[in-house]
Short mmCIF file of C-alpha atoms in Angstrom, two decimals:
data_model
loop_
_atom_site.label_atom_id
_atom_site.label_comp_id
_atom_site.label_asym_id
_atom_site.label_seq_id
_atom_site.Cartn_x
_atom_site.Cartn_y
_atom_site.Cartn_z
CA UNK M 1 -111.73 82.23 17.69
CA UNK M 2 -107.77 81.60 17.43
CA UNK M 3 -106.63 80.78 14.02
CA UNK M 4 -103.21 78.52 14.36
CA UNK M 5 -100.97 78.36 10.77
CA UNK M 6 -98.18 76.69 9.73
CA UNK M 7 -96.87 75.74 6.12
CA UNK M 8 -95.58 73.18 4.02
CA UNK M 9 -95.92 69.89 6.41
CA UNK M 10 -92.35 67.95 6.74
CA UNK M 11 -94.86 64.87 7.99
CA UNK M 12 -94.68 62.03 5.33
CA UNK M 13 -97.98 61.28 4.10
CA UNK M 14 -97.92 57.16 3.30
CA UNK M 15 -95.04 55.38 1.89
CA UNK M 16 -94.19 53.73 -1.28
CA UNK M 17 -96.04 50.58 -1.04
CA UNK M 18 -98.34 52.75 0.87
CA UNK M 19 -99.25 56.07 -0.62
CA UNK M 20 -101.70 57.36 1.35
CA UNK M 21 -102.75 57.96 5.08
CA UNK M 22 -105.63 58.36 7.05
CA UNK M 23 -106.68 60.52 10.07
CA UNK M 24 -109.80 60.38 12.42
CA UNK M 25 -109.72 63.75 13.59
CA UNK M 26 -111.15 66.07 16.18
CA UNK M 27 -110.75 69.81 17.07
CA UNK M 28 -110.01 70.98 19.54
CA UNK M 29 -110.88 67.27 21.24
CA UNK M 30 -107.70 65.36 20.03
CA UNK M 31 -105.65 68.76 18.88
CA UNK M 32 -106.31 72.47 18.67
CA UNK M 33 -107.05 73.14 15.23
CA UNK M 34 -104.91 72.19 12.09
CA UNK M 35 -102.45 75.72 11.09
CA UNK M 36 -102.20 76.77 8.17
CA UNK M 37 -100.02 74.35 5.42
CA UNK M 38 -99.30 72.97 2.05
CA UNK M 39 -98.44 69.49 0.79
CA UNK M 40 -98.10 68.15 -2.65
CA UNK M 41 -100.51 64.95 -2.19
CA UNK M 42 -104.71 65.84 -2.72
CA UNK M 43 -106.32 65.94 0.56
CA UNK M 44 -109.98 64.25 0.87
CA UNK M 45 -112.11 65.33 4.05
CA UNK M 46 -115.12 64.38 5.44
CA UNK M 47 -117.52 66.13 7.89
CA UNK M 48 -118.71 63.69 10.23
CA UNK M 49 -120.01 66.28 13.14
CA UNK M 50 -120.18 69.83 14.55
CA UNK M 51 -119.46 72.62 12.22
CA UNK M 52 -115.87 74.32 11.62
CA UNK M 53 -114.47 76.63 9.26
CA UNK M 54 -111.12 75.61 6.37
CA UNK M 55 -108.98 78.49 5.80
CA UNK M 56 -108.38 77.75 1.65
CA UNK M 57 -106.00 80.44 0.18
CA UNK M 58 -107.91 83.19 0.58
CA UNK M 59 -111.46 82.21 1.82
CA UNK M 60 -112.56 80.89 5.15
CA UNK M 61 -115.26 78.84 4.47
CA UNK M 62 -117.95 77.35 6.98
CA UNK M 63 -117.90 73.49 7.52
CA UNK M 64 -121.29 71.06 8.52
CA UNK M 65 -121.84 67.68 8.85
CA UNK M 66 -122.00 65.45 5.26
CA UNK M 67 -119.90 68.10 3.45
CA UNK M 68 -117.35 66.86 1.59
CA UNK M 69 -113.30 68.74 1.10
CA UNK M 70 -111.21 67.86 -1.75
CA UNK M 71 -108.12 69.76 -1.32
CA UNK M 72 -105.82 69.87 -4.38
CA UNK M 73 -101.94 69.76 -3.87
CA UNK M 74 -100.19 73.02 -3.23
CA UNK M 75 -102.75 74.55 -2.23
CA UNK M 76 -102.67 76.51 1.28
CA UNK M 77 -105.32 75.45 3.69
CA UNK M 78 -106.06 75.32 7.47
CA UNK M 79 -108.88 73.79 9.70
CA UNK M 80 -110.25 75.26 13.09
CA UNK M 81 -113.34 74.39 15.06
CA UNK M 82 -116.41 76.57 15.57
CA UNK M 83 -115.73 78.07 18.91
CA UNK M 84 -119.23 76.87 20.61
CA UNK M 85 -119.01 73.41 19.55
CA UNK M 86 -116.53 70.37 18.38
CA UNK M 87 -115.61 69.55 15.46
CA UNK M 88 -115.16 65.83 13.85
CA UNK M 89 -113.91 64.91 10.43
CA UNK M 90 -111.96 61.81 8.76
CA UNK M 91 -108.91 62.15 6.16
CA UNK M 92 -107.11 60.69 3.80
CA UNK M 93 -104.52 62.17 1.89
CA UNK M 94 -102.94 60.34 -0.93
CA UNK M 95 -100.50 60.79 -3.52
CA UNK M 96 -101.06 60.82 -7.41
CA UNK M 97 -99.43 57.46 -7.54
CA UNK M 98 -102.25 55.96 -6.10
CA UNK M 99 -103.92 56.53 -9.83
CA UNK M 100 -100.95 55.55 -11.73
CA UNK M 101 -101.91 56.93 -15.35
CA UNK M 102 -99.55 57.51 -18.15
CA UNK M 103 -99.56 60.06 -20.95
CA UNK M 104 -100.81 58.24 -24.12
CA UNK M 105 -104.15 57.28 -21.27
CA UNK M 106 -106.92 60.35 -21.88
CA UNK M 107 -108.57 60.02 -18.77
CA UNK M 108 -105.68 60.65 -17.02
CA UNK M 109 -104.37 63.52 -19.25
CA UNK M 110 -107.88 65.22 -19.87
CA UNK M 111 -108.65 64.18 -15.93
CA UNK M 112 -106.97 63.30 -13.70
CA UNK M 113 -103.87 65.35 -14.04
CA UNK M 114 -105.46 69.02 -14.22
CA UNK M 115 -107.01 68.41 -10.69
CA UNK M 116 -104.00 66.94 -9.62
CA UNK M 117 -102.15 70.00 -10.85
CA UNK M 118 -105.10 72.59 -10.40
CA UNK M 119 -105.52 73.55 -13.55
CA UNK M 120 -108.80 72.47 -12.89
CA UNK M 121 -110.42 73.00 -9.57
CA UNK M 122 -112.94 70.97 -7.44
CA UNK M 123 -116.01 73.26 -5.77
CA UNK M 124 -115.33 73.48 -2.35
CA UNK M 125 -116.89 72.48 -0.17
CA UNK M 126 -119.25 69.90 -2.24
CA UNK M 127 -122.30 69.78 0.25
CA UNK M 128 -125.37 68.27 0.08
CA UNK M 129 -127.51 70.60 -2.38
CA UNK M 130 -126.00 69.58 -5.86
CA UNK M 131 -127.24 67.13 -8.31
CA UNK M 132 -125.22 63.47 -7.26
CA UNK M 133 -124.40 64.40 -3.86
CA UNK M 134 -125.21 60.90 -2.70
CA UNK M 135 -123.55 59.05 -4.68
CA UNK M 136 -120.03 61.14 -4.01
CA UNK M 137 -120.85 60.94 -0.55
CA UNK M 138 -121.28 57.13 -0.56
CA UNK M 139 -117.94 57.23 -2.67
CA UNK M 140 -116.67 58.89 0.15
CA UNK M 141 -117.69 56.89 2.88
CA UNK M 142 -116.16 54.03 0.67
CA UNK M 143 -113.06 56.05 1.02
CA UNK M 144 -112.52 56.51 4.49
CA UNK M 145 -113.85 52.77 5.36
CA UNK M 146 -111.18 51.17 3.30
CA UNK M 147 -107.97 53.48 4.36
CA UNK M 148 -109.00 52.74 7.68
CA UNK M 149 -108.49 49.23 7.23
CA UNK M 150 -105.33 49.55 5.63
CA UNK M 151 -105.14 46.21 4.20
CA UNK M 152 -103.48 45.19 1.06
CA UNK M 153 -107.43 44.05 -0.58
CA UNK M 154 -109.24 47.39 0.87
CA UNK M 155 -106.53 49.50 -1.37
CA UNK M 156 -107.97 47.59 -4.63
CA UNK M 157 -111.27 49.11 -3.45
CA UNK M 158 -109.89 52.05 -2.31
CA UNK M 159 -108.32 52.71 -5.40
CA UNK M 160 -111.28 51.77 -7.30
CA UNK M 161 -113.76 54.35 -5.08
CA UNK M 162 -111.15 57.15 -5.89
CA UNK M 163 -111.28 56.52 -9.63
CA UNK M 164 -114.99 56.54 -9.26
CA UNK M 165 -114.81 59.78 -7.37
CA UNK M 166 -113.11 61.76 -10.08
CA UNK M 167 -115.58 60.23 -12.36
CA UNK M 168 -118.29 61.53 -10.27
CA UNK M 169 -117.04 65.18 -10.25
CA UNK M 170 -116.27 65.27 -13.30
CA UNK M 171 -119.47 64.31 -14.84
CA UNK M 172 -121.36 66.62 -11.93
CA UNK M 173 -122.17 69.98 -13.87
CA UNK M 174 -120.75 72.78 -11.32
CA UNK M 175 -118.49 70.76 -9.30
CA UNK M 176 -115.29 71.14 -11.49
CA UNK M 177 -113.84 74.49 -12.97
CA UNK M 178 -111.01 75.56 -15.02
CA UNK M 179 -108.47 77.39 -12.89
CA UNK M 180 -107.26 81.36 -13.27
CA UNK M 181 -104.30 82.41 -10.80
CA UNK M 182 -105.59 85.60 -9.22
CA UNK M 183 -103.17 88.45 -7.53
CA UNK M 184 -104.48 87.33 -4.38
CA UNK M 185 -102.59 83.86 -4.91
CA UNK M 186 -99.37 84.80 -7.20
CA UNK M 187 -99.10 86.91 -3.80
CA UNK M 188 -99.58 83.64 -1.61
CA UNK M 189 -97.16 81.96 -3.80
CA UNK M 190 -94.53 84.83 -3.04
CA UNK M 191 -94.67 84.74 0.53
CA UNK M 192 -94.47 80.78 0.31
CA UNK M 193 -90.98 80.80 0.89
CA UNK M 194 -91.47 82.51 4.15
CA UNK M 195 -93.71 80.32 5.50
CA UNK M 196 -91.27 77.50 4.87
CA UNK M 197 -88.00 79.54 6.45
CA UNK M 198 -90.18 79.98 9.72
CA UNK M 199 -91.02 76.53 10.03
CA UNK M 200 -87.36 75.68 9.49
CA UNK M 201 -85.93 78.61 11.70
CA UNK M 202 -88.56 79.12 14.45
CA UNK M 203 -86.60 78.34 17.27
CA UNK M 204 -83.98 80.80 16.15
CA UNK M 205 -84.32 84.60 16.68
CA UNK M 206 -86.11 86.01 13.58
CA UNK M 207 -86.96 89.61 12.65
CA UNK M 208 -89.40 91.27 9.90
CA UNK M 209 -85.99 92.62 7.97
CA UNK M 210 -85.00 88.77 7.36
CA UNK M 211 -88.09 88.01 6.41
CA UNK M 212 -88.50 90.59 4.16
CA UNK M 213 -85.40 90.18 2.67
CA UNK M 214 -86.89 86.50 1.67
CA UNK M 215 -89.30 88.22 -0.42
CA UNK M 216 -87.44 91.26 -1.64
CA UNK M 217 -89.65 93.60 -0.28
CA UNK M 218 -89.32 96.67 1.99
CA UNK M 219 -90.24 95.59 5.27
CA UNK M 220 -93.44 97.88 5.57
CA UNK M 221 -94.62 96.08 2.11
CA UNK M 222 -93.65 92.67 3.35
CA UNK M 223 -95.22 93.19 6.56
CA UNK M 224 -98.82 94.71 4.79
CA UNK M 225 -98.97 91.67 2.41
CA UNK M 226 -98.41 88.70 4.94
CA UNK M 227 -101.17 90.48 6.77
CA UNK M 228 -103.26 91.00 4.10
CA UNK M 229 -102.80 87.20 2.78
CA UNK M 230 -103.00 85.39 5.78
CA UNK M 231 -105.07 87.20 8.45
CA UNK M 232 -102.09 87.88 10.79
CA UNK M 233 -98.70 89.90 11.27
CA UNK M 234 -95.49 88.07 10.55
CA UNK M 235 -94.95 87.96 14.07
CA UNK M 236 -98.11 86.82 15.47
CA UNK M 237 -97.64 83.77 13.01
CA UNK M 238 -94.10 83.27 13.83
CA UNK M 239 -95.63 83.16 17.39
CA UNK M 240 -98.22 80.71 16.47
CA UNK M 241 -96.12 78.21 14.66
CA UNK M 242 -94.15 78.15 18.05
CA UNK M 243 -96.58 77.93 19.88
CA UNK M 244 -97.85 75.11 17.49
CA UNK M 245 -94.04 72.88 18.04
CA UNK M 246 -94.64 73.92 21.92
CA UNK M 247 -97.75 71.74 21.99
CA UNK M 248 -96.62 68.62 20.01
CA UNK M 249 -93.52 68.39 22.87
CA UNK M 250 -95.70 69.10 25.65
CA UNK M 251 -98.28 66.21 24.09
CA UNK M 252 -95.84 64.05 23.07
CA UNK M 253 -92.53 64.47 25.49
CA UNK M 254 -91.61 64.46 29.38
CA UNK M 255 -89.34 67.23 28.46
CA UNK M 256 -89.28 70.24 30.76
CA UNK M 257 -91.43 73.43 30.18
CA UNK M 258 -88.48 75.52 30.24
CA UNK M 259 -86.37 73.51 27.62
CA UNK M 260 -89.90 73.81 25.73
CA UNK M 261 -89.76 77.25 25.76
CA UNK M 262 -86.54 77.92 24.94
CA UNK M 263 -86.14 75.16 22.09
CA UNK M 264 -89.29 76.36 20.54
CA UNK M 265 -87.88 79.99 20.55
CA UNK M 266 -89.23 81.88 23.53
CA UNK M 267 -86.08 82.78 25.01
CA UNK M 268 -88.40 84.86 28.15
CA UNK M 269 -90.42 81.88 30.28
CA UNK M 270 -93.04 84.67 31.29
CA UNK M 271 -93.74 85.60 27.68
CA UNK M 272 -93.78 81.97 26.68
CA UNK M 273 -96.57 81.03 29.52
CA UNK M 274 -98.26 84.02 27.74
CA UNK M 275 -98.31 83.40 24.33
CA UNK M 276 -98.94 79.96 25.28
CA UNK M 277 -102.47 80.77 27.06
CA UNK M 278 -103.50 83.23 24.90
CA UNK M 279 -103.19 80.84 21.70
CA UNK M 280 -104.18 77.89 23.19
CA UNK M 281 -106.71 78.83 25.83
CA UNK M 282 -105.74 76.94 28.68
CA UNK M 283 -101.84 77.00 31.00
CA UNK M 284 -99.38 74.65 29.54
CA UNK M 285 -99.71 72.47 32.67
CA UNK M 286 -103.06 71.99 31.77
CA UNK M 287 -102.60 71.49 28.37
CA UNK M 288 -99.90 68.21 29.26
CA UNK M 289 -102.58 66.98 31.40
CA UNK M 290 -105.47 67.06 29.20
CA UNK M 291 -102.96 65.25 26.04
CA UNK M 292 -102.34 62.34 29.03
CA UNK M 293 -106.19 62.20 30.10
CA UNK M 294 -107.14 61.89 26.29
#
């Protein structure tokens, strides 16, 4: 099974008026899996079919039908498919604002805004075998039905169902738990900033010394913790988040392979039609014609 990552998403979740957006997604039917990032609205999934794994911080945790992901903001996650089968989910993610609460309001201060700022975190995933699981699911389902609308009247319901949510879990014995930072993620949170310079500087020519240099670590240190935190070598990530830009051209642009490959930084053709099958699975050709097919 190939794990993709990235980091902190520079897509814009919603808008003002807007603060949310939702996604009917499939792996590896409508993309290959979703890499590894962080983003500072909560994230609400839903399993509709076939089973796949998130990626949260440190864990990797198996995914099945009806189970239910509330990912809080900041927090590193990814989502991949089980290899034998595909995987379907829907999403919304939303900002705070959607819950506009103020200070001198307790149920947003004793609430709402330790999820929102993990102090307090949500069991994850929330499946089927606790006590209320059909009445968050139904909340869910709520959910998802009115962002996909998108209509000015479906937001006072959707807004509604999410308050109603957060009730739910927080009334649920077991679902909700006050937060300790462990090593594992002050260590996450130091290598953060790396993440975010690959993203920025993939196409460029980058080497383990500038990276460690991010983090002020020798370079054998820097290159045991990445490993250690995120499954992977510095590299093979730096690889993957190429590879990762390589497939949103070829999906979404007439552009060349070549000026792919280059402008997602493989500067060597031969080691970009590579990297390119061994992440993905498949040639780029066939990748192109798939995205058009689908």
């Amino acid at each position: 099974m190939q794990n993709l990552y990235a980091i902190k998403e520079k897509c814009q979740h919603g808008s003002i008026q807007v603060p949310y957006s939702y996604y009917d997604c499939g792996i590896p039917d409508y993309f290959t899996s979703v890499p590894l990032h962080w983003h500072s609205e909560m994230e609400l999934n839903y399993i509709k079919s076939g089973n796949g794994f998130f990626k949260y911080e440190d864990q990797t945790i198996s995914a099945k039908p009806g189970d239910i992901f509330l990912i809080q903001p900041n927090v590193l996650h990814a989502i991949m498919s089980d290899e034998h089968s595909s995987f379907f989910y829907d999403t919304i993610v939303f900002h705070q604002n959607m819950l506009v609460g103020s200070y001198d309001d307790r149920c947003y201060t004793d609430i709402l805004l330790p999820i929102f700022s993990s102090r307090r975190r949500v069991l994850v995933p929330v499946s089927q075998e606790p006590p209320g699981y059909h009445e968050l699911h139904d909340s869910v389902r709520t959910i998802m039905q009115c962002a996909h609308k998108n209509l000015a009247t479906s937001d006072l319901l959707l807004k509604s169902e999410l308050l109603r949510l957060f009730y739910l879990l927080a009334s649920t014995p077991g679902l909700c738990t006050e937060h300790t930072v462990s090593t594992e993620s002050r260590m996450t949170e130091t290598l953060q900033p790396v993440l975010t310079y690959i993203q920025k500087h993939h196409s460029e020519s980058v080497t383990i010394e500038q990276l460690a240099k991010i983090t002020h670590m020798s370079s054998s240190y820097f290159m045991s913790c990445f490993k250690q935190n995120f499954g992977l070598g510095a590299i093979e990530y730096l690889n993957q988040v190429r590879i990762r830009s390589a497939c949103d051209l070829l999906r979404n642009t007439d552009r060349s392979i070549s000026d792919i490959a280059f402008d997602t930084g493989f500067h060597n053709l031969s080691n970009f039609n590579r990297q390119f099958r061994t992440k993905v699975g498949c040639s780029h050709q066939t990748y192109r014609k798939e995205s058009v097919l689908s």
